[in-house]
Coordinates of C-alpha atoms and ligand atoms in Angstrom, one line a residue:
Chain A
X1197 CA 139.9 119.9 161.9
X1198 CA 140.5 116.5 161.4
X1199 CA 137.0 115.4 162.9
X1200 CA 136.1 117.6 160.1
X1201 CA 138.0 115.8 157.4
X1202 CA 136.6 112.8 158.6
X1203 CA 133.3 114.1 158.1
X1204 CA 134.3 115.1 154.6
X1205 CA 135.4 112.1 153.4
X1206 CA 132.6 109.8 155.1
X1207 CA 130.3 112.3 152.9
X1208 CA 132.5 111.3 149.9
X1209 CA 132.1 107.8 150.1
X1210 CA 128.0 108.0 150.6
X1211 CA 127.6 110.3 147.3
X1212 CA 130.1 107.5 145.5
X1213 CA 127.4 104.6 146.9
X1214 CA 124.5 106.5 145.3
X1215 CA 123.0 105.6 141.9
X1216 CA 120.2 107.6 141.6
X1217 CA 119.2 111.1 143.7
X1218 CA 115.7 112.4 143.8
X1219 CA 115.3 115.7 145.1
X1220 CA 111.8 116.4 145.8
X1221 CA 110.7 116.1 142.3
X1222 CA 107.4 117.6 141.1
X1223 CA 105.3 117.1 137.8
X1224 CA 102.5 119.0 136.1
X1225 CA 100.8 117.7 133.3
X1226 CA 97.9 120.2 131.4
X1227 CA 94.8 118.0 130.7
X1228 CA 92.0 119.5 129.5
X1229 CA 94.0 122.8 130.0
X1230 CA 94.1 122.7 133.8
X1231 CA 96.8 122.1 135.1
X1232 CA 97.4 119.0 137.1
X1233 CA 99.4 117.7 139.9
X1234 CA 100.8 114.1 138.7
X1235 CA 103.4 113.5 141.1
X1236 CA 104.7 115.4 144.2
X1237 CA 107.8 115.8 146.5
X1238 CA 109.4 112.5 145.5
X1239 CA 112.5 111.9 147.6
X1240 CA 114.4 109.1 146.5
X1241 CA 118.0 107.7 147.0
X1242 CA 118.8 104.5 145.3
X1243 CA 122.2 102.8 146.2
X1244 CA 124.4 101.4 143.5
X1245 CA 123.0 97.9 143.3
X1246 CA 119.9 98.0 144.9
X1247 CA 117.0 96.7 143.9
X1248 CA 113.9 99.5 144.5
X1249 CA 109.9 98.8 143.2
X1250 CA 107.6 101.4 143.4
X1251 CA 103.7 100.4 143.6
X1252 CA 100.6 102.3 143.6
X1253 CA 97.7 102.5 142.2
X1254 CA 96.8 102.8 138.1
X1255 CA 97.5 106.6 137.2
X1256 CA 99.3 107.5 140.5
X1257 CA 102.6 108.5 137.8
X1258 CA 104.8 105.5 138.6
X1259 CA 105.3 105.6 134.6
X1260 CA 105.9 109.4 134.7
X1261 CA 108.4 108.8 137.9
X1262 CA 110.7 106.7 135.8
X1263 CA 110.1 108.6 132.4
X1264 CA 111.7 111.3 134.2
X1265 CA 114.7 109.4 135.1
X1266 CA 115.0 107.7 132.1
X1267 CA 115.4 111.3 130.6
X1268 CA 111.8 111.2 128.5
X1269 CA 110.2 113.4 130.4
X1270 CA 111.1 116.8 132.4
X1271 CA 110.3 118.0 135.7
X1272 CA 108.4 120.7 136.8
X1273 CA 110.4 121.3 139.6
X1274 CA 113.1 119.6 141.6
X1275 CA 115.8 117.7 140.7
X1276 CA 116.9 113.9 139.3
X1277 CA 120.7 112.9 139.8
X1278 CA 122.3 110.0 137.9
X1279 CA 125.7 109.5 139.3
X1280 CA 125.7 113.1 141.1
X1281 CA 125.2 114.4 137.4
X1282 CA 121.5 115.9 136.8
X1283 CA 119.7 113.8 133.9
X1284 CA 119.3 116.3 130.8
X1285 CA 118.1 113.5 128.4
X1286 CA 118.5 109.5 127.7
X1287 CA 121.5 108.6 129.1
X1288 CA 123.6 105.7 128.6
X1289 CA 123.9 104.8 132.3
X1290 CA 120.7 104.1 132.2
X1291 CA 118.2 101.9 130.1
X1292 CA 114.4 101.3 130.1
X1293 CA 111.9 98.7 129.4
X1294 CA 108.7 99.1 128.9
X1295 CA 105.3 97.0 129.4
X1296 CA 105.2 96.5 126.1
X1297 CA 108.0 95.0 124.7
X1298 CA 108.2 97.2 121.7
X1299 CA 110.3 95.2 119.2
X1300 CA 111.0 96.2 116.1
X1301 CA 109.0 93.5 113.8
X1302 CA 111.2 93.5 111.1
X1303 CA 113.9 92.2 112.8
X1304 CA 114.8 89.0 114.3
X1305 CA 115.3 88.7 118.0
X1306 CA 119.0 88.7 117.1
X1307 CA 118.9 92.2 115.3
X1308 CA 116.3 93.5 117.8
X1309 CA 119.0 93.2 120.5
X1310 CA 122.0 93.9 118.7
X1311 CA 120.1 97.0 118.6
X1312 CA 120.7 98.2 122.1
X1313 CA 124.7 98.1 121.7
X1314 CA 125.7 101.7 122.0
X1315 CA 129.2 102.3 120.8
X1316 CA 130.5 101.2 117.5
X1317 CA 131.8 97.6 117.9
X1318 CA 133.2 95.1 114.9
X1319 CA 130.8 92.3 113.8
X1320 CA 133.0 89.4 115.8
X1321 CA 132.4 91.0 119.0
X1322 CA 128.7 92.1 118.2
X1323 CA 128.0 88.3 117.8
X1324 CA 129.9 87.5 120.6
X1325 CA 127.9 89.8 122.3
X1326 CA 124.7 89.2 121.1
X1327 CA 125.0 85.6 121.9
X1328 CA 126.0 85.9 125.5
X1329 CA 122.6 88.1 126.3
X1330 CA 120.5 85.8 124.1
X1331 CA 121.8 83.2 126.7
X1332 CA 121.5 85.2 129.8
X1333 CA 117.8 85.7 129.0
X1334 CA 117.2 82.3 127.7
X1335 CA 116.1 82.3 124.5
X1336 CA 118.8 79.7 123.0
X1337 CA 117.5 78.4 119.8
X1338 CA 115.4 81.7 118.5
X1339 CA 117.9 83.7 117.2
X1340 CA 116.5 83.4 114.0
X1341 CA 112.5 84.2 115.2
X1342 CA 110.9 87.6 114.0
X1343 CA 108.8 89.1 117.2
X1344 CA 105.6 87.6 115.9
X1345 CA 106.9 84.3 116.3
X1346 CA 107.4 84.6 120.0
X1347 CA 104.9 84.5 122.9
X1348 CA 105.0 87.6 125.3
X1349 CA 107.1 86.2 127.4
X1350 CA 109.9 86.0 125.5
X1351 CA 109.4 89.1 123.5
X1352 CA 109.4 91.0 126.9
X1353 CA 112.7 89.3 127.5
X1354 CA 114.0 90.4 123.8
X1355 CA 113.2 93.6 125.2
X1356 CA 115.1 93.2 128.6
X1357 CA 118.1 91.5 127.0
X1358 CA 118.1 95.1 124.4
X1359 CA 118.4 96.9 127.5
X1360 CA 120.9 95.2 128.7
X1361 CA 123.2 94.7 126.7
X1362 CA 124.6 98.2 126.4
X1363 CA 125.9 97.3 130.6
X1364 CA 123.9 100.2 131.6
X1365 CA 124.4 101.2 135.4
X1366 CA 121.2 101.4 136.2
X1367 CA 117.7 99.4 134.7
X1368 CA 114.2 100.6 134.7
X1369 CA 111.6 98.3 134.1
X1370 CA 108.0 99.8 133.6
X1371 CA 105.4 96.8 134.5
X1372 CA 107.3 94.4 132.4
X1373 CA 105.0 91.6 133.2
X1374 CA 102.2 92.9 133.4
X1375 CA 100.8 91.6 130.4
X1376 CA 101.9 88.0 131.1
X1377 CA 100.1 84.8 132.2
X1378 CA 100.8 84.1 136.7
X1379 CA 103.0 81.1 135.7
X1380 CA 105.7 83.2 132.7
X1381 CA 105.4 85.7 135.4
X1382 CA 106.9 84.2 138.2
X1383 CA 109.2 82.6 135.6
X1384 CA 110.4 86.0 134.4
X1385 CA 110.6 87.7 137.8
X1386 CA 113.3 84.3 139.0
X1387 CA 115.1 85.3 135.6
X1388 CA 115.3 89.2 136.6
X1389 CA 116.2 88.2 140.1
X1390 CA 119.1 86.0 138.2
X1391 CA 120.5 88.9 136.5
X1392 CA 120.4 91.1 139.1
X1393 CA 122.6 88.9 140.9
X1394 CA 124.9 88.3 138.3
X1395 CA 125.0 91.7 136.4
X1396 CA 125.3 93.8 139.8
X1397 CA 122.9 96.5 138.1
X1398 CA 121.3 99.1 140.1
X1399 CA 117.3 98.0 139.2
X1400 CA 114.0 100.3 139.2
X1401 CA 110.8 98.2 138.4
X1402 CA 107.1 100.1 138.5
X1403 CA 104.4 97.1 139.2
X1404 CA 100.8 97.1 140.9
X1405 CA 101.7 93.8 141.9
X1406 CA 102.9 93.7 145.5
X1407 CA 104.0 89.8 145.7
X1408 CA 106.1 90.5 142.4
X1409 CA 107.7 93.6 144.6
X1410 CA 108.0 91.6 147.6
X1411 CA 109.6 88.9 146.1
X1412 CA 112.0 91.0 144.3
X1413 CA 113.3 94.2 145.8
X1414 CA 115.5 95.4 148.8
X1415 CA 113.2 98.2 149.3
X1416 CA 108.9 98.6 148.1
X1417 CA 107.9 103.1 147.6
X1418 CA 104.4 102.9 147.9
X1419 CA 103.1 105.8 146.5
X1420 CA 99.8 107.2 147.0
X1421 CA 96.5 108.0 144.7
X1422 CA 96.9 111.4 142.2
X1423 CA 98.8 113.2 143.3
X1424 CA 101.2 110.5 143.4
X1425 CA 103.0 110.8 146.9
X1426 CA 105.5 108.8 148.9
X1427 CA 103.1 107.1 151.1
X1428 CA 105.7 104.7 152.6
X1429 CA 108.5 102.7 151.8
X1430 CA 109.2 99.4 153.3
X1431 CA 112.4 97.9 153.5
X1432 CA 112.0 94.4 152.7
X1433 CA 114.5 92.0 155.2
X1434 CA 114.4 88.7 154.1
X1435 CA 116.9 87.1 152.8
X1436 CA 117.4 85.7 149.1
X1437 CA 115.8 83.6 147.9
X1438 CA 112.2 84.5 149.0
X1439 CA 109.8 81.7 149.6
X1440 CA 106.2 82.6 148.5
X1441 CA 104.4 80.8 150.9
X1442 CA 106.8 81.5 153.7
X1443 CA 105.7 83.7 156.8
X1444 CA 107.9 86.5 156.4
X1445 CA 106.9 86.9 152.6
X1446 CA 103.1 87.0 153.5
X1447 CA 104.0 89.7 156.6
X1448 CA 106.0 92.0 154.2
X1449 CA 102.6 91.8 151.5
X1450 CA 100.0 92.0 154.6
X1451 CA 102.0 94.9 155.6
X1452 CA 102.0 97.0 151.9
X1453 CA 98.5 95.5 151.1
X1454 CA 97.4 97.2 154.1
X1455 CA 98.4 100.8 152.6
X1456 CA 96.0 100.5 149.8
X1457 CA 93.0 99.1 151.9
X1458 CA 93.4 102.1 154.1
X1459 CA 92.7 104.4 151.4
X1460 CA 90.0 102.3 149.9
X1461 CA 88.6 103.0 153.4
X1462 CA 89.0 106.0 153.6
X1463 CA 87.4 106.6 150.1
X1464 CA 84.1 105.0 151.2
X1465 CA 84.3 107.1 154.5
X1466 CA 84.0 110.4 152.2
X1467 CA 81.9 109.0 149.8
X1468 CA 79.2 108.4 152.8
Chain B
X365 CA 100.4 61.2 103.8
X366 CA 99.4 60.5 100.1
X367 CA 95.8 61.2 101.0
X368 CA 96.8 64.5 101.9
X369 CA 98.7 65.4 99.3
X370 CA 96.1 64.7 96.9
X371 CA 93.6 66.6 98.8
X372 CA 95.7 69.5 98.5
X373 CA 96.3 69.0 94.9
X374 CA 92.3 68.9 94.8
X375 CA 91.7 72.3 96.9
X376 CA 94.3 73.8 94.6
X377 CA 92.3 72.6 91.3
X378 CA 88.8 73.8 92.7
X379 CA 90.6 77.1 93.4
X380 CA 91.9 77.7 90.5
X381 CA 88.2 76.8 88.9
X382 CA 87.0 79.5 90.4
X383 CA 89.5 82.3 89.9
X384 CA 89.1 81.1 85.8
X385 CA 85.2 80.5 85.9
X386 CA 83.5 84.2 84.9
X387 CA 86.5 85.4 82.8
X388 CA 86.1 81.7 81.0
X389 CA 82.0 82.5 80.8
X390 CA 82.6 85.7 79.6
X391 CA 84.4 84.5 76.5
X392 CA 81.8 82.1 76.1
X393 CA 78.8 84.5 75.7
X394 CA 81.4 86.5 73.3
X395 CA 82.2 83.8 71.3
X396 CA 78.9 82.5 71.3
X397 CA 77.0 85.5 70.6
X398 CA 79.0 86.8 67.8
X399 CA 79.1 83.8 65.9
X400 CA 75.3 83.1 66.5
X401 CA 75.2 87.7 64.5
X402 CA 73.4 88.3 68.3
X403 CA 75.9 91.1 68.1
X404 CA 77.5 92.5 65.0
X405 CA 81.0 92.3 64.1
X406 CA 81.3 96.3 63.7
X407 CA 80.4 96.9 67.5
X408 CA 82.1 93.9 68.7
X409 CA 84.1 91.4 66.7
X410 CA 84.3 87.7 67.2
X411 CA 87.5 86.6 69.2
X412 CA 89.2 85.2 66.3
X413 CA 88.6 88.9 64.9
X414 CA 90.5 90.4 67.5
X415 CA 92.7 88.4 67.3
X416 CA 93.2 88.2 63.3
X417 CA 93.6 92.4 64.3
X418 CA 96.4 91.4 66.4
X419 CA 98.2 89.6 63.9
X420 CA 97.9 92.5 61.4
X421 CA 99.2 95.0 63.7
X422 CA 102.1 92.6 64.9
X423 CA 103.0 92.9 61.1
X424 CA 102.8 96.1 60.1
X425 CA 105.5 96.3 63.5
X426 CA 102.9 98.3 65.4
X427 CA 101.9 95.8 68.0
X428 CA 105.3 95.8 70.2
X429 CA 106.0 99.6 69.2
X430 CA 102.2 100.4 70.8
X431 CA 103.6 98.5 74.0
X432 CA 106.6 99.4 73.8
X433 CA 106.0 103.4 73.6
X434 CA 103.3 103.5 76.3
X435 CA 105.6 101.2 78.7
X436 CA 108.6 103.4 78.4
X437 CA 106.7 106.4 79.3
X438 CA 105.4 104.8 82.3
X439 CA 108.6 103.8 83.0
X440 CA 110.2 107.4 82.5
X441 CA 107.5 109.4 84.3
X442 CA 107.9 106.6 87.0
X443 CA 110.8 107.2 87.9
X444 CA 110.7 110.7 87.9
X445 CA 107.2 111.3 90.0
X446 CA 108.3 108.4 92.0
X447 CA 111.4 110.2 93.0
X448 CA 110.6 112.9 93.5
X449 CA 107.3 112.1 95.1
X450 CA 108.7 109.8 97.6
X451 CA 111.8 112.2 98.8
X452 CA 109.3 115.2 99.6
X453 CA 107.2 112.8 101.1
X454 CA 109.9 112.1 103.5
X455 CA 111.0 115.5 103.9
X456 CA 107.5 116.2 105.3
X457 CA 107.1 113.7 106.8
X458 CA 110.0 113.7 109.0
X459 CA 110.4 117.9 109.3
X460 CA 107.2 119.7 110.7
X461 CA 109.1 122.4 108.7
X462 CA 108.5 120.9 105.1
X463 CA 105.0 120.0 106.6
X464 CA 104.3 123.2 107.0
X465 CA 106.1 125.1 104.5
X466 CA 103.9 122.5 102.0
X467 CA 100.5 122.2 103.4
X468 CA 98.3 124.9 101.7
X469 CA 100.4 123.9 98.0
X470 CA 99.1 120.6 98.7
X471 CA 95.8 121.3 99.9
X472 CA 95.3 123.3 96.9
X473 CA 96.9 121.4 93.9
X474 CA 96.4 117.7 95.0
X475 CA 93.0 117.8 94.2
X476 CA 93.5 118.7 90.8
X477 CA 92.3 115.8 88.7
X478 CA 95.4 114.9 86.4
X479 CA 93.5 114.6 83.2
X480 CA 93.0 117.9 83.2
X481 CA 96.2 119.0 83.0
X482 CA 96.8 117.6 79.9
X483 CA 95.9 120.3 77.6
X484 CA 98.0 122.4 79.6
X485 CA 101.2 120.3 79.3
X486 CA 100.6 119.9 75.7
X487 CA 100.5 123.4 75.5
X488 CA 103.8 123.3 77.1
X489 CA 105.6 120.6 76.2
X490 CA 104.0 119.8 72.7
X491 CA 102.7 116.4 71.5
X492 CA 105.6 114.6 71.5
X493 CA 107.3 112.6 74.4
X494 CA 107.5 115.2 76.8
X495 CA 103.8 116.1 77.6
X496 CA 102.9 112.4 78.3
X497 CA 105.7 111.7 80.4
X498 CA 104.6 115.5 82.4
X499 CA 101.4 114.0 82.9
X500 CA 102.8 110.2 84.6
X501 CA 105.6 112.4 86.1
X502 CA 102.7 114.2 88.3
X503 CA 100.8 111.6 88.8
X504 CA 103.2 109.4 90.4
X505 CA 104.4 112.1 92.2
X506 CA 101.1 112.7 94.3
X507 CA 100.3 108.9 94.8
X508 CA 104.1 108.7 96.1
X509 CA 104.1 111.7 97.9
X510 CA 100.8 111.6 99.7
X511 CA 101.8 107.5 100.9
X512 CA 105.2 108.3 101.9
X513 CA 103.9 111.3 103.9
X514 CA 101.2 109.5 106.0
X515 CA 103.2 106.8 106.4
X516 CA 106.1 108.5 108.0
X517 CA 103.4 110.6 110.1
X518 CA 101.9 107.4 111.2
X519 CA 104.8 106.1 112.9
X520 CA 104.5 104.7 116.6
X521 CA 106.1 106.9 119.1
X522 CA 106.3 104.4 121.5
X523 CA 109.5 102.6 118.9
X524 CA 110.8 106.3 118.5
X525 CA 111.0 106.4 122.3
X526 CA 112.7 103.2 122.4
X527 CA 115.5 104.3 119.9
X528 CA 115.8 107.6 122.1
X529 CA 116.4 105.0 125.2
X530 CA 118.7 103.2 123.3
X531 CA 121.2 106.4 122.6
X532 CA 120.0 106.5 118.8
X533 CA 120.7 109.6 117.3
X534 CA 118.2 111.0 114.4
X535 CA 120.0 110.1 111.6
X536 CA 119.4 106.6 113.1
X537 CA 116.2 106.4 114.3
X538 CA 115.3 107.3 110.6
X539 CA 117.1 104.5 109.1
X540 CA 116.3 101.7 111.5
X541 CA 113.1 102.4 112.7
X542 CA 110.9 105.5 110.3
X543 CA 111.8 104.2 107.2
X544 CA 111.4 100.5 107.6
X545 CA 107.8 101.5 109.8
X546 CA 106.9 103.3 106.7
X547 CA 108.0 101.4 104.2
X548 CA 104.7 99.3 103.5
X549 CA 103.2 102.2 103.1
X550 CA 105.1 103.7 100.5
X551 CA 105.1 100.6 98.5
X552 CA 101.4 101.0 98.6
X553 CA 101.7 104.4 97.2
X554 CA 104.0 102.7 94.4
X555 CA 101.6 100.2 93.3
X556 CA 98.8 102.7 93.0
X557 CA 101.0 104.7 91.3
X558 CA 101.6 102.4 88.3
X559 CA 98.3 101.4 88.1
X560 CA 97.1 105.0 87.9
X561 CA 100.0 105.7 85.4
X562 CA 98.2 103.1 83.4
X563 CA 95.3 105.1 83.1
X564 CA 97.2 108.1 82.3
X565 CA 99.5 107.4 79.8
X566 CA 96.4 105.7 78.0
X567 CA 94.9 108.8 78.1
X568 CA 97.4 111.1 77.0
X569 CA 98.1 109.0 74.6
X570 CA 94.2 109.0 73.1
X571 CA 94.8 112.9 73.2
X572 CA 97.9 113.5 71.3
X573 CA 100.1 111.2 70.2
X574 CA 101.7 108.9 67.5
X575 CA 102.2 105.7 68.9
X576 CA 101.3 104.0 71.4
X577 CA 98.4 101.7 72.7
X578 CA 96.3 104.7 73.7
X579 CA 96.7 106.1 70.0
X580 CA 96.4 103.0 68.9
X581 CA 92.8 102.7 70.4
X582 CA 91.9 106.2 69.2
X583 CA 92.7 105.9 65.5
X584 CA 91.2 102.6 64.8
X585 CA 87.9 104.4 66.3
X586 CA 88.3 106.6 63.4
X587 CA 89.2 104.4 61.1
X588 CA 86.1 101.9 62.4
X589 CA 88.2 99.1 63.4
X590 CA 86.9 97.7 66.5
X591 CA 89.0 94.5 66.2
X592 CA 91.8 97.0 66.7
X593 CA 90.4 98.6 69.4
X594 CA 89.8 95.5 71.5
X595 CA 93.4 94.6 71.0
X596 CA 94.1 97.7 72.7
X597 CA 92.0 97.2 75.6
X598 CA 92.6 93.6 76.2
X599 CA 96.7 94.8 75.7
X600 CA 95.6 97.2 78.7
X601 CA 93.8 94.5 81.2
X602 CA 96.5 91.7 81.0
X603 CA 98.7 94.3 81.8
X604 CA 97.4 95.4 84.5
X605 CA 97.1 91.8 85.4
X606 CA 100.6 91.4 85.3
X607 CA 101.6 94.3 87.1
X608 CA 99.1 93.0 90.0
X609 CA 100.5 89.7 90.1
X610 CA 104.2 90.9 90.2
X611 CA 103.2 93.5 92.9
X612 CA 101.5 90.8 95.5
X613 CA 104.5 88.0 95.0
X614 CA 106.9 91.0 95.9
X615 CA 104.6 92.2 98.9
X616 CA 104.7 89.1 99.7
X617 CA 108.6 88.5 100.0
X618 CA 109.2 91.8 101.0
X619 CA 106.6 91.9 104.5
X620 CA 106.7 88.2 105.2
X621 CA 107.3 89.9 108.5
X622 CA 104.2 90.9 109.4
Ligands
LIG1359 N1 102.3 113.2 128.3 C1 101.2 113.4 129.1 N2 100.4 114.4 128.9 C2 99.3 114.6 129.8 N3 99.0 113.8 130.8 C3 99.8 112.7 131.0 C4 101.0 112.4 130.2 N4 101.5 111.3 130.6 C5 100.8 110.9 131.7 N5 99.8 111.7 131.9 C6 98.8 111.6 133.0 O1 99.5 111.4 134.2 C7 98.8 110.4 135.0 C8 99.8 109.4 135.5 O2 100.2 108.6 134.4 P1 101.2 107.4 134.5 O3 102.5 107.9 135.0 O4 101.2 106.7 133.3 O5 100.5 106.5 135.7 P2 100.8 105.0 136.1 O6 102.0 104.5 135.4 O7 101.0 105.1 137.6 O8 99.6 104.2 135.8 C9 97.7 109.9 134.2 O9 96.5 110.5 134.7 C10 97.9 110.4 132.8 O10 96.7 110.7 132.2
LIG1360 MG1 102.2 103.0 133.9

């Protein structure tokens, strides 16, 4: 009895720790009116505060994956679990951004983040507010600037600010950088890292690009050509913060790297 | 610095040369030929003519009344079209409903060249006020209408998504992010709707009418006045000029943002 109770309660505490559930979740798309397998049997936990990247090939569904648990998109079977609480639905626990920034250009970078505030606040604290995230993301100096006066760089962190200021539990970032120059890259990745650390947020990001995962996440889903599979995922144990050039950094890339070039491999063995 | 400057100022000048140069040749040649009898005064008066023809009208207190009528019927059947062109616009554009419940009406009476329904609305409505203000009334209301409806139907899902992210509720996502996406192109349907109005209220006017710059036109053709009638049609090009000019310096102000 009170072996079982223990049980119970050790059960308790692990559901409380979890963020984000994935149930063996499916998704069909019709193209060309055949159906098609996008995704299939994704099993995911996240823990409150972790850090997760998913990477995989171009039109393996890593957008689709995290349209569904942003609530964009449904499944076709299985189940997604924010909180414990199945995701009918945007939610306000959890906020996206996308690889394009998608400001609105009529705005100034101000507006375009006082945007994301959800509940109904009085203008003092809205600039208050506004004014904190502007710093977080570093963009002192441009409150004033419409969208087309910024480089991509700082429109994509517009973006991330908007997401964030709303304190949602959880972040999903679609291939934020993936329109940016190597050098704002690894300059916006350092800044994510920042607030991750700071805000405590339970993070999602989507990349092809395996350094960026390495460099950022607890733990790298590699997922595997249409239909989009878990292939493997790879906990990443070194500690913060990572050195590029370092040994364990290039081991931990070799290692997910070496996922892909098997299947390019095997590719050219069916192909023969 | 100074050099500058004064290179500007010259770029500015040469500019402006060249906007002036062929109206300033045309009323040259006009000049020139009709005080050289190339062309006779009954089919095209000298300037001073016209504007001697001007001067009478102003007068006899017909030139600002000409104006005066044909601007306030603009200005009536304007607003009205305009109104009621740009709300249905939006309702269709927004509700696949509307969209649907509206398509064949459209597709059917659109079409329908404006002109042409004159008779019918002077049938109607008479030859006084009414009839011509009908006619700038529909007109306005398809330019409008047709603008505000592709507009709203063009907007980019992607910033609809976004707002849906963000916790936006309809109500919202119309007012923040439809409405200002469309917005350009509604103003473009408002532009072409005055100038068009133009067209129409001159024409009404020319059919049945008692004042008016239109009418105005009309009688002195049958009273052989073309002096008369090239007030009238200069009156109509400098105010489409006008309404040009005031429409790019507010496009101007208005999308700096883009
Ligand atoms: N709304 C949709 N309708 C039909 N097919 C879609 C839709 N969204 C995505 N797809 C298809 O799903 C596949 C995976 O897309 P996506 O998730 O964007 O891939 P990734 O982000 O990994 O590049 C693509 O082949 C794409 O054509
Ligand atoms: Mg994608």
């Amino acid at each position: 009895m009170i072996l079982l109770l223990f049980g119970m309660e050790t059960e308790v505490k692990q559901v409380e720790e979890i963020e984000l559930q994935i149930k063996n979740v499916c998704k069909n798309f019709m193209i060309d009116k055949k159906k098609r397998e996008i995704i299939k049997n994704i099993d995911i936990n996240v823990k409150k505060g972790e850090f997760v990247s998913i990477v995989g090939s171009s039109g393996c569904g890593k957008s689709t994956l995290l349209r569904i648990i942003a609530g964009l998109e449904t499944v076709s079977s299985g189940q997604v679990l924010l909180e414990g609480t199945e995701v009918a639905g945007t939610s306000p626990r959890c906020k996206m951004a996308f690889q394009e920034a998608r400001l609105l250009p009529w705005w100034s970078v101000e507006k375009n983040i006082s945007f994301g505030i959800g509940r109904k606040v009085d203008e003092e604290e809205k600039d208050k507010l506004v004014a904190q995230y502007i710093n977080l993301v570093g963009l002192n100096g441009f409150e004033k600037a419409l969208p087309r006066q910024l480089s991509g760089g700082m429109q994509q962190r517009v973006s991330i600010a908007r997401a964030l200021i709303s304190d949602p539990k959880l972040l999903l970032l679609d291939e934020p950088f993936g329109a940016l120059d190597a050098l704002t890259k690894i300059n916006m990745q350092k800044e994510v890292l920042k607030i991750w650390e700071s805000e405590k947020k339970t993070m999602i990001l989507v990349t092809h690009d395996i350094e960026e995962a390495v460099y950022l996440s607890d733990r790298v889903i590699v997922l595997s050509e249409r239909p989009g599979e878990i292939k493997n995922i790879i906990n990443i144990d070194i500690g913060r913060p990572r050195k590029r050039g370092s040994h364990d950094f290039s081991y931990f890339t070799n290692l997910i790297y070496k996922e892909f070039f098997t299947e390019v491999e095997r590719e050219v063995e069916y192909s023969i | 610095m100074m050099e500058e400057h004064q290179i500007d100022i010259k770029r500015e000048m040469i500019h402006f040369l060249e906007i002036i140069a062929i109206p300033l040749i045309i009323c040259i040649l006009w000049q020139v030929s009709t005080t050289k009898g190339w062309i006779k005064a009954s089919v095209l008066p000298a300037p001073a003519g016209v504007w001697d023809s001007a001067v009478s009208l102003n007068e006899k207190g017909l030139f600002w009344l000409d104006i005066g009528s044909s601007l306030s019927r603009i200005l009536k059947g304007f607003l009205l079209g305009g109104t009621i062109g740009i709300i249905a616009g939006s309702l269709i554009g927004i509700f696949p409903f509307f969209d649907r419940i509206t398509k064949v009406f459209v597709a059917v009476f659109r079409p329908i060249p404006i002109i042409s329904l004159i008779p019918i609305f002077i049938l109607w409505l008479g030859i006084g006020e009414e009839s011509k203000i009908a006619v700038i009334t529909i007109g306005t209301f398809w330019a409008t209408l047709i603008n505000t409806m592709d507009g709203i139907k063009s907007i980019d899902r992607k910033l609809v998504e976004m707002a849906q992210i963000l916790g936006k509720n309809k109500w919202e996502t119309i007012r923040y992010i439809i409405f200002p996406y469309a917005f350009p192109a509604i103003y473009t349907g408002i532009r072409i709707a005055i100038t068009a109005s133009i067209g129409y209220v001159i024409t009404a006017e020319m059919i049945a009418a008692s004042a008016g710059v239109g009418y105005r036109i009309m009688y002195a053709r049958n009273m052989a006045q073309p002096g008369i009638m090239f007030v009238g049609i200069i009156e109509i090009g400098l105010f489409g000029l006008l309404v040009d000019l005031l429409v790019l310096k507010l496009q101007e102000k208005l999308f700096s943002y883009r």
